[in-house]
PDB file of C-alpha atoms in Angstrom:
ATOM      1  CA  MET A   1       5.565   4.632  18.112  1.00  0.00           C
ATOM      2  CA  ASP A   2       4.798   2.793  21.358  1.00  0.00           C
ATOM      3  CA  GLN A   3       5.774  -0.885  21.215  1.00  0.00           C
ATOM      4  CA  ASP A   4       2.560  -1.987  22.882  1.00  0.00           C
ATOM      5  CA  LEU A   5       0.590  -0.187  20.174  1.00  0.00           C
ATOM      6  CA  LEU A   6       2.684  -1.873  17.477  1.00  0.00           C
ATOM      7  CA  TYR A   7       1.876  -5.243  19.039  1.00  0.00           C
ATOM      8  CA  ARG A   8      -1.834  -4.428  19.078  1.00  0.00           C
ATOM      9  CA  LEU A   9      -1.736  -3.307  15.446  1.00  0.00           C
ATOM     10  CA  SER A  10       0.038  -6.509  14.429  1.00  0.00           C
ATOM     11  CA  ALA A  11      -2.843  -8.418  16.015  1.00  0.00           C
ATOM     12  CA  VAL A  12      -5.208  -6.359  13.831  1.00  0.00           C
ATOM     13  CA  THR A  13      -3.484  -7.277  10.570  1.00  0.00           C
ATOM     14  CA  GLU A  14      -3.171 -10.917  11.669  1.00  0.00           C
ATOM     15  CA  ALA A  15      -6.900 -11.130  12.413  1.00  0.00           C
ATOM     16  CA  ALA A  16      -7.746  -9.605   9.044  1.00  0.00           C
ATOM     17  CA  ALA A  17      -5.426 -12.041   7.256  1.00  0.00           C
ATOM     18  CA  LEU A  18      -7.017 -15.006   8.999  1.00  0.00           C
ATOM     19  CA  ALA A  19     -10.481 -13.709   8.110  1.00  0.00           C
ATOM     20  CA  GLY A  20      -9.489 -13.248   4.469  1.00  0.00           C
ATOM     21  CA  TYR A  21      -7.856 -16.685   4.407  1.00  0.00           C
ATOM     22  CA  ALA A  22     -11.210 -18.274   5.191  1.00  0.00           C
ATOM     23  CA  TRP A  23     -12.269 -17.150   1.679  1.00  0.00           C
ATOM     24  CA  LEU A  24      -9.068 -18.276  -0.030  1.00  0.00           C
ATOM     25  CA  GLY A  25      -9.777 -19.803  -3.429  1.00  0.00           C
ATOM     26  CA  ARG A  26     -13.557 -19.452  -3.116  1.00  0.00           C
ATOM     27  CA  GLY A  27     -13.936 -17.013  -6.001  1.00  0.00           C
ATOM     28  CA  ASP A  28     -15.629 -14.246  -3.994  1.00  0.00           C
ATOM     29  CA  LYS A  29     -13.255 -11.301  -3.577  1.00  0.00           C
ATOM     30  CA  ASN A  30     -15.930  -9.059  -2.046  1.00  0.00           C
ATOM     31  CA  ALA A  31     -16.679 -11.578   0.699  1.00  0.00           C
ATOM     32  CA  ALA A  32     -12.970 -11.911   1.463  1.00  0.00           C
ATOM     33  CA  ASP A  33     -12.583  -8.124   1.646  1.00  0.00           C
ATOM     34  CA  GLN A  34     -15.647  -7.741   3.850  1.00  0.00           C
ATOM     35  CA  ALA A  35     -14.423 -10.430   6.251  1.00  0.00           C
ATOM     36  CA  ALA A  36     -11.073  -8.671   6.608  1.00  0.00           C
ATOM     37  CA  VAL A  37     -12.791  -5.326   7.174  1.00  0.00           C
ATOM     38  CA  VAL A  38     -14.993  -6.722   9.947  1.00  0.00           C
ATOM     39  CA  ALA A  39     -12.012  -8.311  11.700  1.00  0.00           C
ATOM     40  CA  MET A  40      -9.985  -5.095  11.450  1.00  0.00           C
ATOM     41  CA  ARG A  41     -12.788  -2.877  12.666  1.00  0.00           C
ATOM     42  CA  ASP A  42     -13.573  -5.129  15.640  1.00  0.00           C
ATOM     43  CA  LEU A  43      -9.999  -5.171  16.936  1.00  0.00           C
ATOM     44  CA  LEU A  44      -9.328  -1.497  16.226  1.00  0.00           C
ATOM     45  CA  ASN A  45     -12.469  -0.574  18.139  1.00  0.00           C
ATOM     46  CA  GLN A  46     -11.192  -2.606  21.113  1.00  0.00           C
ATOM     47  CA  SER A  47      -7.839  -0.775  21.052  1.00  0.00           C
ATOM     48  CA  PRO A  48      -6.930   2.103  23.425  1.00  0.00           C
ATOM     49  CA  ILE A  49      -6.667   4.641  20.602  1.00  0.00           C
ATOM     50  CA  ASP A  50      -8.476   7.655  19.231  1.00  0.00           C
ATOM     51  CA  GLY A  51      -8.192   6.311  15.690  1.00  0.00           C
ATOM     52  CA  ARG A  52      -9.163   7.950  12.415  1.00  0.00           C
ATOM     53  CA  ILE A  53      -9.079   6.577   8.859  1.00  0.00           C
ATOM     54  CA  VAL A  54      -7.453   9.321   6.759  1.00  0.00           C
ATOM     55  CA  ILE A  55      -7.301   7.403   3.499  1.00  0.00           C
ATOM     56  CA  GLY A  56      -9.088   4.165   2.763  1.00  0.00           C
ATOM     57  CA  GLU A  57     -12.110   3.060   0.836  1.00  0.00           C
ATOM     58  CA  GLY A  58     -14.137   6.190   0.175  1.00  0.00           C
ATOM     59  CA  GLU A  59     -16.742   8.084   2.115  1.00  0.00           C
ATOM     60  CA  ILE A  60     -19.371   6.322   4.199  1.00  0.00           C
ATOM     61  CA  ASP A  61     -22.208   6.885   1.707  1.00  0.00           C
ATOM     62  CA  GLU A  62     -20.221   5.059  -0.987  1.00  0.00           C
ATOM     63  CA  ALA A  63     -18.369   2.300   0.855  1.00  0.00           C
ATOM     64  CA  PRO A  64     -19.595   0.726   4.096  1.00  0.00           C
ATOM     65  CA  MET A  65     -16.060  -0.524   4.691  1.00  0.00           C
ATOM     66  CA  LEU A  66     -13.185   1.158   6.539  1.00  0.00           C
ATOM     67  CA  TYR A  67     -14.122   4.524   5.121  1.00  0.00           C
ATOM     68  CA  ILE A  68     -12.349   7.880   5.074  1.00  0.00           C
ATOM     69  CA  GLY A  69     -13.161   9.784   8.258  1.00  0.00           C
ATOM     70  CA  GLU A  70     -14.239   6.735  10.254  1.00  0.00           C
ATOM     71  CA  GLN A  71     -13.478   6.995  13.973  1.00  0.00           C
ATOM     72  CA  LEU A  72     -12.149   3.875  15.688  1.00  0.00           C
ATOM     73  CA  GLY A  73     -10.994   2.828  19.161  1.00  0.00           C
ATOM     74  CA  ARG A  74     -12.141   3.229  22.725  1.00  0.00           C
ATOM     75  CA  GLY A  75     -10.145   6.384  23.404  1.00  0.00           C
ATOM     76  CA  GLY A  76      -6.495   7.079  24.011  1.00  0.00           C
ATOM     77  CA  VAL A  77      -3.554   8.114  21.868  1.00  0.00           C
ATOM     78  CA  ALA A  78      -4.521   9.912  18.656  1.00  0.00           C
ATOM     79  CA  VAL A  79      -3.675   7.723  15.659  1.00  0.00           C
ATOM     80  CA  ASP A  80      -4.206   8.316  11.947  1.00  0.00           C
ATOM     81  CA  ILE A  81      -4.587   5.201   9.807  1.00  0.00           C
ATOM     82  CA  ALA A  82      -4.126   4.484   6.115  1.00  0.00           C
ATOM     83  CA  VAL A  83      -5.437   1.063   5.235  1.00  0.00           C
ATOM     84  CA  ASP A  84      -6.086  -1.559   2.592  1.00  0.00           C
ATOM     85  CA  PRO A  85      -7.800  -4.497   4.350  1.00  0.00           C
ATOM     86  CA  ILE A  86      -6.751  -6.849   1.542  1.00  0.00           C
ATOM     87  CA  GLU A  87      -4.245  -5.805  -1.055  1.00  0.00           C
ATOM     88  CA  GLY A  88      -5.028  -8.440  -3.644  1.00  0.00           C
ATOM     89  CA  THR A  89      -8.672  -9.409  -3.194  1.00  0.00           C
ATOM     90  CA  ARG A  90      -8.662 -11.108  -6.596  1.00  0.00           C
ATOM     91  CA  MET A  91      -5.526 -13.043  -5.664  1.00  0.00           C
ATOM     92  CA  THR A  92      -7.216 -14.169  -2.449  1.00  0.00           C
ATOM     93  CA  ALA A  93     -10.339 -15.226  -4.318  1.00  0.00           C
ATOM     94  CA  MET A  94      -8.290 -17.153  -6.887  1.00  0.00           C
ATOM     95  CA  GLY A  95      -5.716 -18.603  -4.472  1.00  0.00           C
ATOM     96  CA  GLN A  96      -2.832 -16.680  -6.043  1.00  0.00           C
ATOM     97  CA  ALA A  97       0.390 -15.420  -4.466  1.00  0.00           C
ATOM     98  CA  ASN A  98       1.162 -12.067  -2.803  1.00  0.00           C
ATOM     99  CA  ALA A  99      -2.186 -11.247  -1.159  1.00  0.00           C
ATOM    100  CA  LEU A 100      -1.583  -9.097   1.938  1.00  0.00           C
ATOM    101  CA  VAL A 101      -3.302  -7.123   4.668  1.00  0.00           C
ATOM    102  CA  VAL A 102      -1.570  -3.734   4.875  1.00  0.00           C
ATOM    103  CA  LEU A 103      -1.879  -0.837   7.311  1.00  0.00           C
ATOM    104  CA  ALA A 104       0.079   2.301   8.136  1.00  0.00           C
ATOM    105  CA  ALA A 105      -0.440   4.160  11.399  1.00  0.00           C
ATOM    106  CA  GLY A 106       0.969   7.443  12.613  1.00  0.00           C
ATOM    107  CA  ALA A 107       0.600  10.377  14.942  1.00  0.00           C
ATOM    108  CA  ARG A 108      -2.271  12.738  14.139  1.00  0.00           C
ATOM    109  CA  GLY A 109      -1.590  14.652  10.947  1.00  0.00           C
ATOM    110  CA  SER A 110       1.124  12.284   9.689  1.00  0.00           C
ATOM    111  CA  PHE A 111      -0.508  11.242   6.423  1.00  0.00           C
ATOM    112  CA  LEU A 112      -1.884  12.869   3.322  1.00  0.00           C
ATOM    113  CA  SER A 113      -5.683  12.824   3.451  1.00  0.00           C
ATOM    114  CA  ALA A 114      -7.083  12.361  -0.034  1.00  0.00           C
ATOM    115  CA  PRO A 115     -10.026  10.752  -1.813  1.00  0.00           C
ATOM    116  CA  ASP A 116      -9.984   7.070  -2.723  1.00  0.00           C
ATOM    117  CA  MET A 117      -8.803   7.556  -6.309  1.00  0.00           C
ATOM    118  CA  TYR A 118      -5.907   6.660  -8.585  1.00  0.00           C
ATOM    119  CA  MET A 119      -2.316   7.697  -7.948  1.00  0.00           C
ATOM    120  CA  GLU A 120       0.789   7.564 -10.116  1.00  0.00           C
ATOM    121  CA  LYS A 121       3.684   6.308  -7.953  1.00  0.00           C
ATOM    122  CA  LEU A 122       7.453   6.167  -8.226  1.00  0.00           C
ATOM    123  CA  VAL A 123       9.389   4.507  -5.378  1.00  0.00           C
ATOM    124  CA  VAL A 124      13.101   3.846  -4.791  1.00  0.00           C
ATOM    125  CA  GLY A 125      15.255   2.697  -1.914  1.00  0.00           C
ATOM    126  CA  GLN A 126      17.800   4.624   0.135  1.00  0.00           C
ATOM    127  CA  GLY A 127      20.565   4.348  -2.464  1.00  0.00           C
ATOM    128  CA  ALA A 128      18.579   6.340  -5.030  1.00  0.00           C
ATOM    129  CA  ARG A 129      16.999   8.828  -2.641  1.00  0.00           C
ATOM    130  CA  GLY A 130      16.784  12.290  -4.203  1.00  0.00           C
ATOM    131  CA  SER A 131      17.169  11.054  -7.771  1.00  0.00           C
ATOM    132  CA  ILE A 132      13.492  10.807  -8.785  1.00  0.00           C
ATOM    133  CA  ASP A 133      11.141  13.471 -10.125  1.00  0.00           C
ATOM    134  CA  LEU A 134       7.678  12.751 -11.554  1.00  0.00           C
ATOM    135  CA  GLN A 135       7.941  15.970 -13.557  1.00  0.00           C
ATOM    136  CA  ARG A 136      10.509  14.163 -15.717  1.00  0.00           C
ATOM    137  CA  SER A 137       9.825  11.238 -18.052  1.00  0.00           C
ATOM    138  CA  LEU A 138       9.955   7.672 -16.808  1.00  0.00           C
ATOM    139  CA  ALA A 139      13.003   7.073 -19.031  1.00  0.00           C
ATOM    140  CA  ASP A 140      14.842  10.004 -17.450  1.00  0.00           C
ATOM    141  CA  ASN A 141      13.955   8.721 -13.980  1.00  0.00           C
ATOM    142  CA  ALA A 142      15.190   5.233 -14.835  1.00  0.00           C
ATOM    143  CA  ARG A 143      18.495   6.667 -16.060  1.00  0.00           C
ATOM    144  CA  ALA A 144      18.843   8.834 -12.933  1.00  0.00           C
ATOM    145  CA  VAL A 145      18.148   5.898 -10.605  1.00  0.00           C
ATOM    146  CA  ALA A 146      20.630   3.679 -12.434  1.00  0.00           C
ATOM    147  CA  GLN A 147      23.259   6.415 -12.182  1.00  0.00           C
ATOM    148  CA  ALA A 148      22.587   6.920  -8.466  1.00  0.00           C
ATOM    149  CA  LEU A 149      22.977   3.193  -7.891  1.00  0.00           C
ATOM    150  CA  GLY A 150      26.132   3.026  -9.988  1.00  0.00           C
ATOM    151  CA  LYS A 151      24.845   0.447 -12.423  1.00  0.00           C
ATOM    152  CA  PRO A 152      24.082   0.366 -16.149  1.00  0.00           C
ATOM    153  CA  LEU A 153      20.462   0.519 -17.298  1.00  0.00           C
ATOM    154  CA  SER A 154      20.765  -3.114 -18.364  1.00  0.00           C
ATOM    155  CA  GLU A 155      21.136  -4.038 -14.677  1.00  0.00           C
ATOM    156  CA  LEU A 156      18.232  -1.877 -13.433  1.00  0.00           C
ATOM    157  CA  THR A 157      15.160  -3.843 -12.269  1.00  0.00           C
ATOM    158  CA  VAL A 158      11.797  -2.091 -12.159  1.00  0.00           C
ATOM    159  CA  ALA A 159       8.656  -3.506 -10.553  1.00  0.00           C
ATOM    160  CA  THR A 160       5.227  -2.588 -11.882  1.00  0.00           C
ATOM    161  CA  LEU A 161       1.748  -4.075 -12.206  1.00  0.00           C
ATOM    162  CA  ALA A 162       0.712  -6.269 -15.132  1.00  0.00           C
ATOM    163  CA  LYS A 163      -2.213  -4.059 -16.153  1.00  0.00           C
ATOM    164  CA  PRO A 164      -3.284  -2.893 -19.633  1.00  0.00           C
ATOM    165  CA  ARG A 165      -2.577   0.715 -18.609  1.00  0.00           C
ATOM    166  CA  HIS A 166       1.082  -0.229 -18.090  1.00  0.00           C
ATOM    167  CA  GLU A 167       1.720  -1.990 -21.391  1.00  0.00           C
ATOM    168  CA  ALA A 168       3.370   1.089 -22.917  1.00  0.00           C
ATOM    169  CA  VAL A 169       5.398   1.639 -19.731  1.00  0.00           C
ATOM    170  CA  ILE A 170       6.693  -1.933 -19.770  1.00  0.00           C
ATOM    171  CA  ALA A 171       7.567  -1.655 -23.480  1.00  0.00           C
ATOM    172  CA  GLU A 172       9.446   1.607 -22.870  1.00  0.00           C
ATOM    173  CA  LEU A 173      11.459   0.130 -20.011  1.00  0.00           C
ATOM    174  CA  HIS A 174      12.345  -2.870 -22.142  1.00  0.00           C
ATOM    175  CA  ARG A 175      13.494  -0.568 -24.952  1.00  0.00           C
ATOM    176  CA  LEU A 176      15.795   1.133 -22.446  1.00  0.00           C
ATOM    177  CA  GLY A 177      17.255  -2.262 -21.609  1.00  0.00           C
ATOM    178  CA  ALA A 178      15.910  -2.466 -18.044  1.00  0.00           C
ATOM    179  CA  ARG A 179      14.481  -5.590 -16.463  1.00  0.00           C
ATOM    180  CA  VAL A 180      10.773  -5.424 -15.600  1.00  0.00           C
ATOM    181  CA  PHE A 181       9.042  -7.559 -12.986  1.00  0.00           C
ATOM    182  CA  ALA A 182       5.289  -7.189 -13.560  1.00  0.00           C
ATOM    183  CA  PHE A 183       3.191  -8.318 -10.593  1.00  0.00           C
ATOM    184  CA  PRO A 184      -0.495  -9.195 -11.211  1.00  0.00           C
ATOM    185  CA  ASP A 185      -1.502  -6.946  -8.274  1.00  0.00           C
ATOM    186  CA  GLY A 186       0.053  -5.556  -5.124  1.00  0.00           C
ATOM    187  CA  ASP A 187       1.984  -2.338  -5.524  1.00  0.00           C
ATOM    188  CA  VAL A 188       2.523  -1.990  -1.756  1.00  0.00           C
ATOM    189  CA  ALA A 189       4.453  -5.267  -1.725  1.00  0.00           C
ATOM    190  CA  ALA A 190       6.411  -4.087  -4.780  1.00  0.00           C
ATOM    191  CA  SER A 191       7.170  -0.774  -3.035  1.00  0.00           C
ATOM    192  CA  VAL A 192       8.453  -2.572   0.061  1.00  0.00           C
ATOM    193  CA  LEU A 193      10.698  -4.739  -2.109  1.00  0.00           C
ATOM    194  CA  ALA A 194      12.057  -1.593  -3.809  1.00  0.00           C
ATOM    195  CA  CYS A 195      12.921  -0.059  -0.425  1.00  0.00           C
ATOM    196  CA  LEU A 196      14.380  -3.118   1.321  1.00  0.00           C
ATOM    197  CA  PRO A 197      17.999  -4.036   0.558  1.00  0.00           C
ATOM    198  CA  ASP A 198      18.999  -7.168  -1.317  1.00  0.00           C
ATOM    199  CA  THR A 199      15.629  -7.885  -2.939  1.00  0.00           C
ATOM    200  CA  GLY A 200      16.739  -7.328  -6.529  1.00  0.00           C
ATOM    201  CA  ILE A 201      14.148  -4.569  -7.083  1.00  0.00           C
ATOM    202  CA  ASP A 202      15.597  -1.092  -7.705  1.00  0.00           C
ATOM    203  CA  MET A 203      12.491   0.962  -8.509  1.00  0.00           C
ATOM    204  CA  MET A 204       8.709   0.637  -8.482  1.00  0.00           C
ATOM    205  CA  TYR A 205       6.476   2.528 -10.904  1.00  0.00           C
ATOM    206  CA  CYS A 206       2.748   2.125 -11.418  1.00  0.00           C
ATOM    207  CA  ILE A 207      -0.664   3.747 -11.480  1.00  0.00           C
ATOM    208  CA  GLY A 208      -2.747   2.268  -8.667  1.00  0.00           C
ATOM    209  CA  GLY A 209      -4.849   3.239  -5.673  1.00  0.00           C
ATOM    210  CA  ALA A 210      -4.148   6.339  -3.584  1.00  0.00           C
ATOM    211  CA  PRO A 211      -4.573   4.493  -0.239  1.00  0.00           C
ATOM    212  CA  GLU A 212      -1.863   2.058  -1.289  1.00  0.00           C
ATOM    213  CA  GLY A 213       0.219   5.049  -2.371  1.00  0.00           C
ATOM    214  CA  VAL A 214       0.126   6.657   1.073  1.00  0.00           C
ATOM    215  CA  ILE A 215       0.900   3.297   2.685  1.00  0.00           C
ATOM    216  CA  SER A 216       3.853   2.886   0.312  1.00  0.00           C
ATOM    217  CA  ALA A 217       5.037   6.379   1.245  1.00  0.00           C
ATOM    218  CA  ALA A 218       5.053   5.326   4.903  1.00  0.00           C
ATOM    219  CA  VAL A 219       7.248   2.384   3.941  1.00  0.00           C
ATOM    220  CA  ALA A 220       9.630   4.590   1.932  1.00  0.00           C
ATOM    221  CA  ARG A 221      10.002   7.134   4.739  1.00  0.00           C
ATOM    222  CA  SER A 222      10.476   4.441   7.381  1.00  0.00           C
ATOM    223  CA  LEU A 223      13.231   2.726   5.371  1.00  0.00           C
ATOM    224  CA  GLY A 224      15.023   5.884   4.224  1.00  0.00           C
ATOM    225  CA  GLY A 225      13.861   5.524   0.625  1.00  0.00           C
ATOM    226  CA  ASP A 226      12.100   8.032  -1.578  1.00  0.00           C
ATOM    227  CA  MET A 227       8.775   8.317  -3.330  1.00  0.00           C
ATOM    228  CA  GLN A 228       6.751  10.749  -5.379  1.00  0.00           C
ATOM    229  CA  GLY A 229       3.070  10.459  -6.204  1.00  0.00           C
ATOM    230  CA  ARG A 230       0.481  12.197  -8.326  1.00  0.00           C
ATOM    231  CA  LEU A 231      -3.287  11.931  -7.783  1.00  0.00           C
ATOM    232  CA  LEU A 232      -5.053  11.090 -11.051  1.00  0.00           C
ATOM    233  CA  LEU A 233      -8.702  11.410 -11.974  1.00  0.00           C
ATOM    234  CA  ARG A 234     -10.291   8.182 -13.153  1.00  0.00           C
ATOM    235  CA  SER A 235     -10.632   9.392 -16.736  1.00  0.00           C
ATOM    236  CA  GLU A 236      -6.874  10.098 -16.751  1.00  0.00           C
ATOM    237  CA  ALA A 237      -6.023   6.648 -15.415  1.00  0.00           C
ATOM    238  CA  LYS A 238      -8.584   4.544 -17.283  1.00  0.00           C
ATOM    239  CA  GLY A 239      -9.618   6.664 -20.243  1.00  0.00           C
ATOM    240  CA  ALA A 240     -12.591   8.889 -20.982  1.00  0.00           C
ATOM    241  CA  SER A 241     -16.104   7.426 -20.845  1.00  0.00           C
ATOM    242  CA  PRO A 242     -19.399   8.693 -19.448  1.00  0.00           C
ATOM    243  CA  ALA A 243     -18.939   6.645 -16.267  1.00  0.00           C
ATOM    244  CA  ASN A 244     -15.277   7.578 -15.817  1.00  0.00           C
ATOM    245  CA  ASP A 245     -15.936  11.248 -16.551  1.00  0.00           C
ATOM    246  CA  ALA A 246     -18.727  11.329 -13.938  1.00  0.00           C
ATOM    247  CA  ALA A 247     -16.444   9.677 -11.376  1.00  0.00           C
ATOM    248  CA  SER A 248     -13.716  12.186 -12.236  1.00  0.00           C
ATOM    249  CA  GLU A 249     -16.048  15.099 -11.510  1.00  0.00           C
ATOM    250  CA  GLN A 250     -16.763  13.683  -8.053  1.00  0.00           C
ATOM    251  CA  GLU A 251     -13.053  13.068  -7.424  1.00  0.00           C
ATOM    252  CA  ALA A 252     -12.166  16.610  -8.458  1.00  0.00           C
ATOM    253  CA  ARG A 253     -14.818  17.977  -6.104  1.00  0.00           C
ATOM    254  CA  ARG A 254     -13.536  15.860  -3.203  1.00  0.00           C
ATOM    255  CA  CYS A 255      -9.955  16.980  -3.915  1.00  0.00           C
ATOM    256  CA  ARG A 256     -11.042  20.609  -3.644  1.00  0.00           C
ATOM    257  CA  GLU A 257     -12.904  19.907  -0.402  1.00  0.00           C
ATOM    258  CA  MET A 258      -9.900  18.089   1.103  1.00  0.00           C
ATOM    259  CA  GLY A 259      -7.363  20.687  -0.044  1.00  0.00           C
ATOM    260  CA  VAL A 260      -5.327  18.513  -2.408  1.00  0.00           C
ATOM    261  CA  VAL A 261      -4.565  19.087  -6.085  1.00  0.00           C
ATOM    262  CA  ALA A 262      -5.066  16.306  -8.610  1.00  0.00           C
ATOM    263  CA  GLY A 263      -2.242  16.157 -11.129  1.00  0.00           C
ATOM    264  CA  ALA A 264       0.376  17.841  -8.929  1.00  0.00           C
ATOM    265  CA  ALA A 265       3.525  15.894  -8.073  1.00  0.00           C
ATOM    266  CA  LEU A 266       3.630  15.116  -4.353  1.00  0.00           C
ATOM    267  CA  THR A 267       6.923  14.613  -2.531  1.00  0.00           C
ATOM    268  CA  LEU A 268       7.463  11.987   0.120  1.00  0.00           C
ATOM    269  CA  GLU A 269       7.329  14.666   2.822  1.00  0.00           C
ATOM    270  CA  GLU A 270       3.951  15.871   1.540  1.00  0.00           C
ATOM    271  CA  MET A 271       2.502  12.363   1.709  1.00  0.00           C
ATOM    272  CA  VAL A 272       4.023  11.423   5.070  1.00  0.00           C
ATOM    273  CA  ARG A 273       4.891  14.318   7.384  1.00  0.00           C
ATOM    274  CA  SER A 274       6.325  12.534  10.423  1.00  0.00           C
ATOM    275  CA  ASP A 275       8.679   9.723  11.422  1.00  0.00           C
ATOM    276  CA  ASP A 276       6.256   8.732  14.199  1.00  0.00           C
ATOM    277  CA  ILE A 277       4.722   6.102  11.940  1.00  0.00           C
ATOM    278  CA  ALA A 278       4.617   2.361  11.453  1.00  0.00           C
ATOM    279  CA  PHE A 279       3.877   0.001   8.573  1.00  0.00           C
ATOM    280  CA  LEU A 280       2.417  -3.463   9.083  1.00  0.00           C
ATOM    281  CA  ALA A 281       1.642  -6.226   6.614  1.00  0.00           C
ATOM    282  CA  THR A 282       0.458  -9.797   7.184  1.00  0.00           C
ATOM    283  CA  GLY A 283       0.506 -12.342   4.392  1.00  0.00           C
ATOM    284  CA  ILE A 284      -2.666 -14.116   3.331  1.00  0.00           C
ATOM    285  CA  THR A 285      -0.952 -16.034   0.542  1.00  0.00           C
ATOM    286  CA  GLY A 286       2.794 -16.484   0.255  1.00  0.00           C
ATOM    287  CA  GLY A 287       4.945 -14.396  -2.054  1.00  0.00           C
ATOM    288  CA  GLU A 288       8.216 -12.535  -2.430  1.00  0.00           C
ATOM    289  CA  LEU A 289       7.631 -10.469   0.718  1.00  0.00           C
ATOM    290  CA  LEU A 290       5.866 -12.676   3.278  1.00  0.00           C
ATOM    291  CA  GLU A 291       4.706 -16.194   3.962  1.00  0.00           C
ATOM    292  CA  GLY A 292       0.972 -16.713   3.784  1.00  0.00           C
ATOM    293  CA  VAL A 293      -1.371 -18.190   6.362  1.00  0.00           C
ATOM    294  CA  ARG A 294      -0.609 -21.885   6.883  1.00  0.00           C
ATOM    295  CA  ARG A 295      -3.049 -24.446   8.211  1.00  0.00           C
ATOM    296  CA  TYR A 296      -1.738 -27.612   9.830  1.00  0.00           C
ATOM    297  CA  ASP A 297      -3.447 -30.989  10.161  1.00  0.00           C
ATOM    298  CA  ASP A 298      -4.084 -30.433  13.864  1.00  0.00           C
ATOM    299  CA  GLY A 299      -5.988 -27.197  13.139  1.00  0.00           C
ATOM    300  CA  ARG A 300      -3.182 -24.760  13.996  1.00  0.00           C
ATOM    301  CA  LEU A 301      -2.835 -21.647  11.859  1.00  0.00           C
ATOM    302  CA  THR A 302       0.336 -19.585  11.516  1.00  0.00           C
ATOM    303  CA  THR A 303       0.901 -16.076  10.157  1.00  0.00           C
ATOM    304  CA  GLU A 304       3.904 -13.953   9.265  1.00  0.00           C
ATOM    305  CA  THR A 305       3.765 -10.177   9.791  1.00  0.00           C
ATOM    306  CA  LEU A 306       6.233  -7.503   8.718  1.00  0.00           C
ATOM    307  CA  VAL A 307       6.485  -4.514  11.095  1.00  0.00           C
ATOM    308  CA  ILE A 308       8.554  -1.443  10.161  1.00  0.00           C
ATOM    309  CA  CYS A 309       8.943   1.380  12.699  1.00  0.00           C
ATOM    310  CA  GLY A 310       9.577   4.845  11.302  1.00  0.00           C
ATOM    311  CA  GLN A 311      11.351   6.247  14.353  1.00  0.00           C
ATOM    312  CA  THR A 312      13.785   3.402  15.000  1.00  0.00           C
ATOM    313  CA  LYS A 313      13.973   2.076  11.408  1.00  0.00           C
ATOM    314  CA  ALA A 314      13.645  -1.399  12.918  1.00  0.00           C
ATOM    315  CA  VAL A 315      12.298  -4.119  10.626  1.00  0.00           C
ATOM    316  CA  ARG A 316      10.729  -7.080  12.403  1.00  0.00           C
ATOM    317  CA  ARG A 317       9.072 -10.264  11.211  1.00  0.00           C
ATOM    318  CA  ILE A 318       6.564 -11.802  13.600  1.00  0.00           C
ATOM    319  CA  ARG A 319       5.609 -15.442  13.171  1.00  0.00           C
ATOM    320  CA  ALA A 320       2.519 -16.187  15.203  1.00  0.00           C
ATOM    321  CA  GLN A 321       0.554 -19.338  15.952  1.00  0.00           C
ATOM    322  CA  HIS A 322      -3.225 -19.082  16.295  1.00  0.00           C
TER     323      HIS A 322
END
């Protein structure tokens, strides 16, 4: 991907992080998310791209945010975008760690286009590439990853999200003897940590959002890792109820319209079809992956952005002063 475009996209995630930071600790996650969306949209629309959101926050009649199918830019190179303006809106609202702005960009047709729904995700780094299979049980996958990495299960570390839907998963991993790091939110950050060397995270498993899943797949492909995903209807992820069943019917309809199959295991190559991609993340609050926005007494603000290029495999950290 063109270096000038990468620089422009880093400015987009920085602007969104600064906009979200203005709502840090103010208890209003929707306002923080909206501020980040506005900042992202403004800069993307100023960019020399023919941009298209392929997976984001739903269709325009349901989410006036960065919605699936939205066209962005003032014309130029064709770019597909998968986006989560703030991964961790609740963390931003409550002043907690690990809130990020995340974006993946690629050549036209690079990314899976799917509804904004739940996805089951399993991510590993380069050392365990080829060892995972969502058709097998989580226990079998954990054993296979440990074997690929040449370590006993007692030394395997799995990242997941501290959600009620994962309580049985966490208990099972503990019974196997594995370590579990349960993050409050932020499975993209956990996926990056699983793919980067020397982070102490060997595998990431969770059920979370599909947009974050495609973004995580871009990370895995760019870093030579591996990932599988499975789109889940809301009633499968959160349990049957009249509201969840109605949402599931809409999701199933949108899957049919978009040519994807809910419940089928998706390989990394099915989620990300090209190496002409990039992943960018800017920290709003500090955490294991990135520093957050810092404000100094003289009014200066600084940001840290992670940029991973799929073609060159280069990993850069950009510290900027605003």
